[in-house]
CSV table of C-alpha atoms in Angstrom, one decimal:
chain,number,residue,atom,x,y,z
A,129,MET,CA,290.8,206.9,238.7
A,130,LEU,CA,293.3,208.9,241.1
A,131,SER,CA,290.9,211.5,241.1
A,132,ARG,CA,287.9,209.7,242.1
A,133,LEU,CA,289.9,207.9,244.9
A,134,ILE,CA,290.7,211.6,246.1
A,135,ASN,CA,287.3,212.7,246.0
A,136,PHE,CA,286.3,209.7,248.1
A,137,LEU,CA,289.0,210.4,250.5
A,138,ARG,CA,287.8,213.9,251.1
A,139,ALA,CA,284.4,212.9,251.9
A,140,CYS,CA,285.4,210.3,254.2
A,141,TRP,CA,287.4,212.8,256.1
A,142,LEU,CA,285.0,215.3,256.2
A,143,SER,CA,282.3,212.8,257.6
A,144,SER,CA,284.5,210.6,259.9
A,145,TRP,CA,285.0,213.1,262.9
A,146,ASP,CA,284.7,211.4,266.4
A,147,PRO,CA,284.9,213.5,269.4
A,148,CYS,CA,286.3,210.6,271.6
A,149,ILE,CA,289.4,210.6,269.4
A,150,HIS,CA,290.8,213.9,270.7
A,151,THR,CA,290.3,212.7,274.2
A,152,GLY,CA,293.3,210.2,274.3
A,153,LEU,CA,290.8,207.0,274.6
A,154,GLU,CA,291.9,206.0,270.9
A,155,ALA,CA,295.8,206.6,271.2
A,156,ALA,CA,296.8,202.9,269.9
A,157,GLY,CA,293.8,202.8,267.6
A,158,ARG,CA,291.0,200.4,267.4
A,159,GLN,CA,290.6,196.7,266.6
A,160,ASP,CA,287.3,195.2,265.1
A,161,GLY,CA,287.8,191.7,264.0
A,162,LEU,CA,290.5,191.7,261.4
A,163,LEU,CA,290.3,195.4,260.9
A,164,TRP,CA,292.5,198.0,262.8
A,165,TYR,CA,292.1,201.6,262.5
A,166,LYS,CA,292.7,204.9,263.7
A,167,ASP,CA,290.1,207.5,262.7
A,168,LYS,CA,291.7,210.4,263.4
A,169,GLY,CA,295.1,211.7,264.9
A,170,GLN,CA,297.1,214.7,264.7
A,171,HIS,CA,301.0,215.2,263.4
A,172,MET,CA,303.0,218.2,263.3
A,173,ASN,CA,302.0,219.3,259.8
A,174,GLY,CA,298.3,218.5,260.1
A,175,GLU,CA,296.2,215.4,260.8
A,176,PHE,CA,296.2,211.9,259.8
A,177,SER,CA,294.0,208.5,259.5
A,178,MET,CA,295.4,205.0,259.1
A,179,ALA,CA,293.7,201.5,258.6
A,180,VAL,CA,294.8,198.1,258.1
A,181,VAL,CA,292.9,194.8,257.4
A,182,GLN,CA,294.2,191.4,257.6
A,183,ALA,CA,294.0,188.4,255.3
A,184,ASN,CA,297.1,186.5,255.7
A,185,ASN,CA,297.5,184.2,258.6
A,186,LEU,CA,300.6,186.0,259.7
A,187,LEU,CA,300.1,189.8,258.7
A,188,GLU,CA,302.6,190.8,256.5
A,189,ASP,CA,302.0,194.3,256.2
A,190,GLN,CA,303.4,197.0,258.9
A,191,SER,CA,303.2,200.7,258.8
A,192,GLN,CA,303.8,203.6,261.4
A,193,ILE,CA,303.6,207.3,261.6
A,194,GLU,CA,306.2,209.3,263.5
A,195,SER,CA,306.0,213.0,264.2
A,196,GLY,CA,308.0,215.3,266.1
A,197,PRO,CA,311.9,215.2,266.2
A,198,LEU,CA,313.4,213.5,263.1
A,199,SER,CA,316.7,213.3,265.0
A,200,SER,CA,318.4,212.8,268.4
A,201,LEU,CA,319.5,216.5,268.5
A,202,GLU,CA,317.7,219.2,270.6
A,203,SER,CA,317.9,221.6,267.8
A,204,GLY,CA,315.8,218.9,265.2
A,205,PRO,CA,315.0,218.9,262.8
A,206,TYR,CA,311.3,218.3,263.2
A,207,GLY,CA,308.8,216.8,261.1
A,208,THR,CA,306.6,214.0,260.2
A,209,PHE,CA,307.8,210.4,259.1
A,210,VAL,CA,305.2,208.0,257.5
A,211,GLY,CA,306.0,204.4,256.3
A,212,ILE,CA,304.1,201.5,254.5
A,213,TYR,CA,305.8,198.1,254.4
A,214,ASP,CA,304.0,195.8,252.0
A,215,GLY,CA,305.7,192.1,253.0
A,216,HIS,CA,305.4,189.2,250.9
A,217,GLY,CA,306.7,185.6,251.9
A,218,GLY,CA,306.3,186.3,255.7
A,219,PRO,CA,306.2,188.9,258.1
A,220,GLU,CA,309.9,188.9,259.2
A,221,THR,CA,311.1,191.7,256.6
A,222,SER,CA,308.4,194.2,257.3
A,223,ARG,CA,308.5,194.2,260.9
A,224,TYR,CA,312.2,194.5,260.6
A,225,ILE,CA,311.7,197.6,258.6
A,226,ASN,CA,309.2,199.0,261.1
A,227,ASP,CA,311.5,198.7,263.9
A,228,TYR,CA,315.0,200.2,262.3
A,229,LEU,CA,314.2,202.3,259.3
A,230,PHE,CA,313.1,205.3,261.2
A,231,GLN,CA,315.8,204.8,263.8
A,232,HIS,CA,318.4,204.8,261.2
A,233,LEU,CA,316.9,207.6,259.6
A,234,LYS,CA,317.1,209.7,263.0
A,235,ARG,CA,320.6,208.6,263.6
A,236,LEU,CA,321.9,209.7,259.9
A,237,THR,CA,319.6,213.0,260.4
A,238,SER,CA,321.7,213.7,263.6
A,239,GLU,CA,325.1,213.0,262.0
A,240,GLN,CA,324.2,215.3,259.1
A,241,GLN,CA,322.3,217.7,260.9
A,242,SER,CA,319.7,218.1,258.4
A,243,MET,CA,316.9,215.9,256.4
A,244,SER,CA,317.9,215.4,252.8
A,245,VAL,CA,317.6,212.7,249.9
A,246,ASP,CA,321.1,211.3,251.1
A,247,VAL,CA,320.0,210.6,254.6
A,248,ILE,CA,316.9,208.8,253.4
A,249,ARG,CA,318.9,206.7,250.5
A,250,LYS,CA,321.2,205.7,253.4
A,251,ALA,CA,318.8,204.8,256.0
A,252,TYR,CA,317.3,202.4,253.6
A,253,GLN,CA,321.1,201.0,252.9
A,254,ALA,CA,321.5,200.5,256.5
A,255,THR,CA,318.0,198.8,256.7
A,256,GLU,CA,318.8,196.5,253.9
A,257,GLU,CA,322.4,195.7,255.2
A,258,GLY,CA,320.9,195.0,259.0
A,259,PHE,CA,318.3,192.5,257.4
A,260,PHE,CA,321.2,190.9,255.5
A,261,SER,CA,323.1,190.4,258.8
A,262,LEU,CA,320.0,188.8,260.4
A,263,VAL,CA,319.3,186.5,257.5
A,264,ALA,CA,323.2,185.4,257.6
A,265,LYS,CA,322.8,184.6,261.4
A,266,GLN,CA,319.2,182.7,261.2
A,267,TRP,CA,320.1,180.9,257.9
A,268,PRO,CA,321.5,177.5,259.5
A,269,MET,CA,318.1,177.5,261.6
A,270,LYS,CA,315.7,179.2,259.5
A,271,PRO,CA,316.8,179.2,255.8
A,272,GLN,CA,313.5,180.3,254.2
A,273,ILE,CA,314.0,183.9,255.8
A,274,ALA,CA,316.3,184.5,252.7
A,275,ALA,CA,313.0,184.2,250.6
A,276,VAL,CA,310.9,186.8,252.7
A,277,GLY,CA,311.0,190.4,251.6
A,278,SER,CA,308.9,193.9,251.7
A,279,CYS,CA,308.1,196.5,249.6
A,280,CYS,CA,309.3,200.2,251.3
A,281,LEU,CA,306.9,203.3,250.7
A,282,VAL,CA,308.0,206.4,252.8
A,283,GLY,CA,306.9,210.1,253.3
A,284,VAL,CA,309.1,212.4,255.0
A,285,PHE,CA,307.7,216.1,255.7
A,286,CYS,CA,310.4,218.3,256.8
A,287,GLY,CA,311.1,222.1,256.8
A,288,GLY,CA,308.2,222.6,254.1
A,289,ILE,CA,309.6,219.8,252.0
A,290,LEU,CA,307.9,216.5,251.1
A,291,PHE,CA,310.5,213.5,250.2
A,292,ILE,CA,309.0,210.2,248.6
A,293,ALA,CA,311.0,207.5,248.8
A,294,SER,CA,309.7,203.9,247.3
A,295,LEU,CA,310.7,200.4,246.8
A,296,GLY,CA,308.2,197.8,245.4
A,297,ASP,CA,304.6,198.7,244.2
A,298,SER,CA,303.2,200.4,246.7
A,299,ARG,CA,301.8,203.8,245.6
A,300,ALA,CA,301.8,207.3,247.3
A,301,VAL,CA,299.2,209.9,246.0
A,302,LEU,CA,298.9,213.5,246.7
A,303,GLY,CA,295.8,215.3,246.6
A,304,ARG,CA,295.3,219.0,246.0
A,305,HIS,CA,292.2,221.0,246.6
A,306,VAL,CA,291.4,223.8,244.3
A,307,LYS,CA,289.3,226.2,246.0
A,308,ALA,CA,287.9,228.1,242.8
A,309,THR,CA,286.4,225.0,241.7
A,310,GLY,CA,286.1,222.9,244.4
A,311,GLU,CA,288.1,219.9,242.4
A,312,VAL,CA,290.5,217.7,243.9
A,313,ILE,CA,293.7,217.2,241.7
A,314,SER,CA,295.6,213.8,242.4
A,315,ILE,CA,299.1,213.3,241.5
A,316,GLN,CA,300.9,210.0,241.8
A,317,LEU,CA,304.2,211.0,243.6
A,318,SER,CA,306.1,207.4,243.8
A,319,SER,CA,307.5,205.5,241.1
A,320,GLU,CA,306.4,201.6,240.9
A,321,HIS,CA,308.6,198.7,240.4
A,322,ASN,CA,306.5,196.1,239.2
A,323,VAL,CA,307.8,194.0,236.0
A,324,ALA,CA,304.1,194.6,234.6
A,325,ILE,CA,305.2,197.9,233.7
A,326,GLU,CA,307.0,198.0,230.2
A,327,SER,CA,309.6,200.5,231.5
A,328,VAL,CA,310.5,198.3,234.4
A,329,ARG,CA,311.1,195.3,232.2
A,330,GLN,CA,313.3,197.1,229.9
A,331,GLU,CA,315.3,198.4,232.7
A,332,MET,CA,315.7,194.6,234.2
A,333,HIS,CA,316.8,193.7,230.5
A,334,SER,CA,319.3,196.4,230.4
A,335,LEU,CA,320.8,195.6,233.8
A,336,HIS,CA,320.6,192.0,232.9
A,337,PRO,CA,321.0,191.4,228.8
A,338,ASP,CA,322.5,187.8,229.2
A,339,ASP,CA,319.4,186.7,231.3
A,340,LEU,CA,316.3,186.3,229.3
A,341,GLN,CA,314.2,184.9,231.9
A,342,ILE,CA,315.1,187.9,234.2
A,343,VAL,CA,311.5,189.5,234.8
A,344,VAL,CA,310.1,186.2,235.9
A,345,TYR,CA,312.2,186.0,239.2
A,346,GLY,CA,311.0,187.0,242.5
A,347,ALA,CA,307.6,187.3,244.5
A,348,CYS,CA,305.2,190.1,244.0
A,349,LYS,CA,306.9,190.5,240.5
A,350,ILE,CA,308.7,193.6,241.9
A,351,SER,CA,312.2,194.5,240.9
A,352,ARG,CA,313.3,196.2,243.8
A,353,SER,CA,312.7,195.4,247.6
A,354,ILE,CA,314.4,195.2,251.1
A,355,GLY,CA,314.9,191.6,251.9
A,356,ASP,CA,314.7,188.8,249.3
A,357,VAL,CA,318.2,187.9,249.9
A,358,TYR,CA,318.0,184.9,247.8
A,359,LEU,CA,317.8,187.0,244.7
A,360,LYS,CA,320.6,189.3,245.9
A,361,LYS,CA,323.2,187.0,247.0
A,362,ALA,CA,324.1,183.9,245.2
A,363,GLU,CA,325.2,182.1,248.5
A,364,PHE,CA,321.7,181.9,249.6
A,365,ASN,CA,320.1,180.6,246.5
A,366,ARG,CA,320.9,176.9,247.5
A,367,GLU,CA,320.0,174.3,249.6
A,368,PRO,CA,318.2,174.0,252.1
A,369,LEU,CA,316.1,176.8,250.8
A,370,TYR,CA,313.1,175.5,249.1
A,371,ALA,CA,313.6,174.3,245.7
A,372,LYS,CA,311.0,176.6,244.0
A,373,PHE,CA,312.9,179.6,245.1
A,374,ARG,CA,316.4,178.3,243.8
A,375,LEU,CA,317.6,179.4,240.4
A,376,HIS,CA,318.7,176.9,237.8
A,377,GLU,CA,321.5,179.4,236.7
A,378,PRO,CA,323.9,181.0,239.2
A,379,PHE,CA,324.1,184.9,239.1
A,380,LYS,CA,326.6,187.3,239.4
A,381,ARG,CA,325.1,190.4,240.3
A,382,PRO,CA,321.7,191.1,242.4
A,383,ILE,CA,318.6,190.6,240.4
A,384,LEU,CA,316.5,192.9,242.7
A,385,SER,CA,317.6,196.3,243.6
A,386,SER,CA,317.3,197.9,247.2
A,387,ASP,CA,317.9,201.3,245.7
A,388,PRO,CA,314.6,203.5,246.2
A,389,SER,CA,313.0,206.1,244.0
A,390,ILE,CA,313.2,209.5,245.8
A,391,SER,CA,311.5,212.4,245.1
A,392,GLY,CA,311.1,215.6,247.1
A,393,ILE,CA,289.9,208.3,255.9
A,394,ALA,CA,291.5,205.3,255.8
A,395,ARG,CA,288.8,202.9,257.4
A,396,ARG,CA,286.4,203.7,254.5
A,397,LEU,CA,289.2,203.2,251.9
A,398,ILE,CA,289.7,199.9,253.4
A,399,LYS,CA,285.7,199.0,253.3
A,400,ALA,CA,285.8,200.1,249.6
A,401,ALA,CA,288.6,197.7,248.7
A,402,LEU,CA,286.8,194.8,250.5
A,403,GLN,CA,283.5,195.7,248.8
A,404,GLU,CA,285.4,195.6,245.5
A,405,ALA,CA,287.1,192.2,246.2
A,406,ALA,CA,283.6,190.9,247.1
A,407,LYS,CA,282.1,191.7,244.0
A,408,LYS,CA,284.8,190.6,241.9
A,409,ARG,CA,284.1,187.0,243.9
A,410,GLU,CA,280.3,187.6,243.5
A,411,MET,CA,279.7,187.6,247.1
A,412,ARG,CA,278.4,189.7,249.8
A,413,TYR,CA,280.6,192.1,251.7
A,414,SER,CA,279.0,190.9,254.9
A,415,ASP,CA,279.9,187.2,253.8
A,416,LEU,CA,283.6,188.4,253.0
A,417,LYS,CA,284.0,189.6,256.7
A,418,LYS,CA,283.2,186.4,258.4
A,419,ILE,CA,286.0,184.7,256.5
A,420,ASP,CA,288.7,184.3,258.8
A,421,ARG,CA,292.5,185.2,258.1
A,422,GLY,CA,294.9,182.7,256.7
A,423,VAL,CA,296.4,181.4,253.5
A,424,ARG,CA,294.6,180.0,250.7
A,425,PRO,CA,291.8,179.3,250.1
A,426,VAL,CA,290.5,181.2,252.9
A,427,ARG,CA,290.5,185.0,253.6
A,428,ARG,CA,294.0,185.2,251.8
A,429,HIS,CA,292.1,183.9,248.5
A,430,PHE,CA,289.8,187.1,248.3
A,431,HIS,CA,292.4,189.8,249.0
A,432,ASP,CA,295.9,190.3,250.4
A,433,ASP,CA,296.5,192.4,253.6
A,434,ILE,CA,295.6,196.0,253.0
A,435,THR,CA,297.4,199.2,254.4
A,436,VAL,CA,296.2,202.6,254.2
A,437,ALA,CA,297.5,205.8,255.6
A,438,VAL,CA,296.3,209.2,254.9
A,439,VAL,CA,298.1,212.3,255.8
A,440,PHE,CA,296.7,215.7,255.4
A,441,LEU,CA,298.6,218.6,255.3
A,442,ASP,CA,297.7,222.0,256.6
A,443,ALA,CA,299.4,224.6,254.5
A,444,ASN,CA,300.1,227.0,257.5
A,445,LEU,CA,301.7,224.1,259.7
A,446,LEU,CA,304.0,222.6,256.7
A,447,SER,CA,305.3,225.8,256.0
A,448,ARG,CA,306.8,226.2,259.5
A,449,ALA,CA,310.3,225.8,260.2
A,450,SER,CA,311.9,222.5,261.1
A,451,THR,CA,313.4,223.7,264.1
A,452,ILE,CA,310.1,224.2,266.0
A,453,LYS,CA,309.5,221.5,268.6
A,454,TRP,CA,306.5,219.2,268.7
A,455,PRO,CA,305.5,216.6,271.2
A,456,SER,CA,306.3,213.3,269.7
A,457,VAL,CA,303.7,211.1,268.0
A,458,SER,CA,304.1,207.5,267.3
A,459,VAL,CA,301.5,204.9,265.9
A,460,ARG,CA,302.0,201.5,264.2
A,461,GLY,CA,299.1,199.9,262.4
A,462,GLY,CA,297.7,196.9,264.0
A,463,GLY,CA,296.5,193.5,263.2
A,464,ILE,CA,296.5,190.0,264.8
A,465,HIS,CA,300.0,189.5,265.5
A,466,LEU,CA,301.5,185.9,266.3
A,467,PRO,CA,304.8,185.3,267.9
A,468,ALA,CA,308.0,187.7,266.2
A,469,LYS,CA,309.8,184.4,265.7
A,470,THR,CA,307.0,182.5,263.7
A,471,LEU,CA,308.4,182.2,260.1
A,472,ALA,CA,305.6,182.1,257.6
A,473,PRO,CA,307.4,179.9,254.8
A,474,CYS,CA,308.3,177.3,257.1
A,475,ALA,CA,305.0,176.6,258.3
A,476,ALA,CA,303.0,176.9,254.8
A,477,PRO,CA,305.2,177.1,251.7
A,478,MET,CA,303.3,179.6,249.2
A,479,GLU,CA,303.4,179.6,245.4
A,480,HIS,CA,306.6,181.3,244.1
A,481,ASN,CA,305.1,184.4,242.6
A,482,SER,CA,301.9,184.8,244.6
A,483,THR,CA,301.0,187.7,246.9
């Protein structure tokens, strides 16, 4: 399955060249209805492509590519940061991650004067703690923000090393072209934290041996996230939070974790995903495109927000020293955004385990 995806991706990339992209006319990408895309851009270690298609009334996905200095120091290091943030319950957490995670990473890299697993882990922790503070501040006015969360998938290319960090069930896949055979080999780099996976269920049971219902809690059926404070701090699992989010029994330790797993042609992929969604509903792709964003039973009934970021790595550029300077590149995935203070759960409560 992954090999077919990588081969399809490679074909998309080779046929998607658009000369106007390198003229600066598409620096911020293009909007086509509910689809936002940037077909081709350049980062320090190669090229990239991004696309986002919206289904929810409020876009819950956020994404970014940052290339250039990974710290505030003149000496670097330099590299490329890619983030995919799949929100659930509302857009607040994914937006917060988009605004703060990379800034925390730059600050910590400056303090340690290098990129490392420890820097990335601490950047996740600082982002989680910052969002906790935001929830505590807004709890009296907007208590439903405690039920908003996000998966968080990050890739960092620095000094010839690729770091992958993940919370939730977004997926990072590496494709390697074998020149001798022309074959593209795919390798999944990220771990998935979803209770549909037996090993994740076993992990949850081992952490909470006294709770037989542990695997049914939480949005998206994920076991790790940023946000979802109502499943991490008992003081936010009470009224005035909606009853469907409140647990019957108090919990002493966080049910969900925010500790990431870390290890060292986008528009056409989006179209392929939409065509598959239309096929499953026995409708035409052209008819699916006409359906507006929103909560069920409109666009959200057919698919969730979808975000794809494709990063191609040039072996010669990837091996360059992390001290070589590179002009800053900063691109964020688009969509139809409503005011940042809009809180989705307050406007339209969703099913407890829907995504």
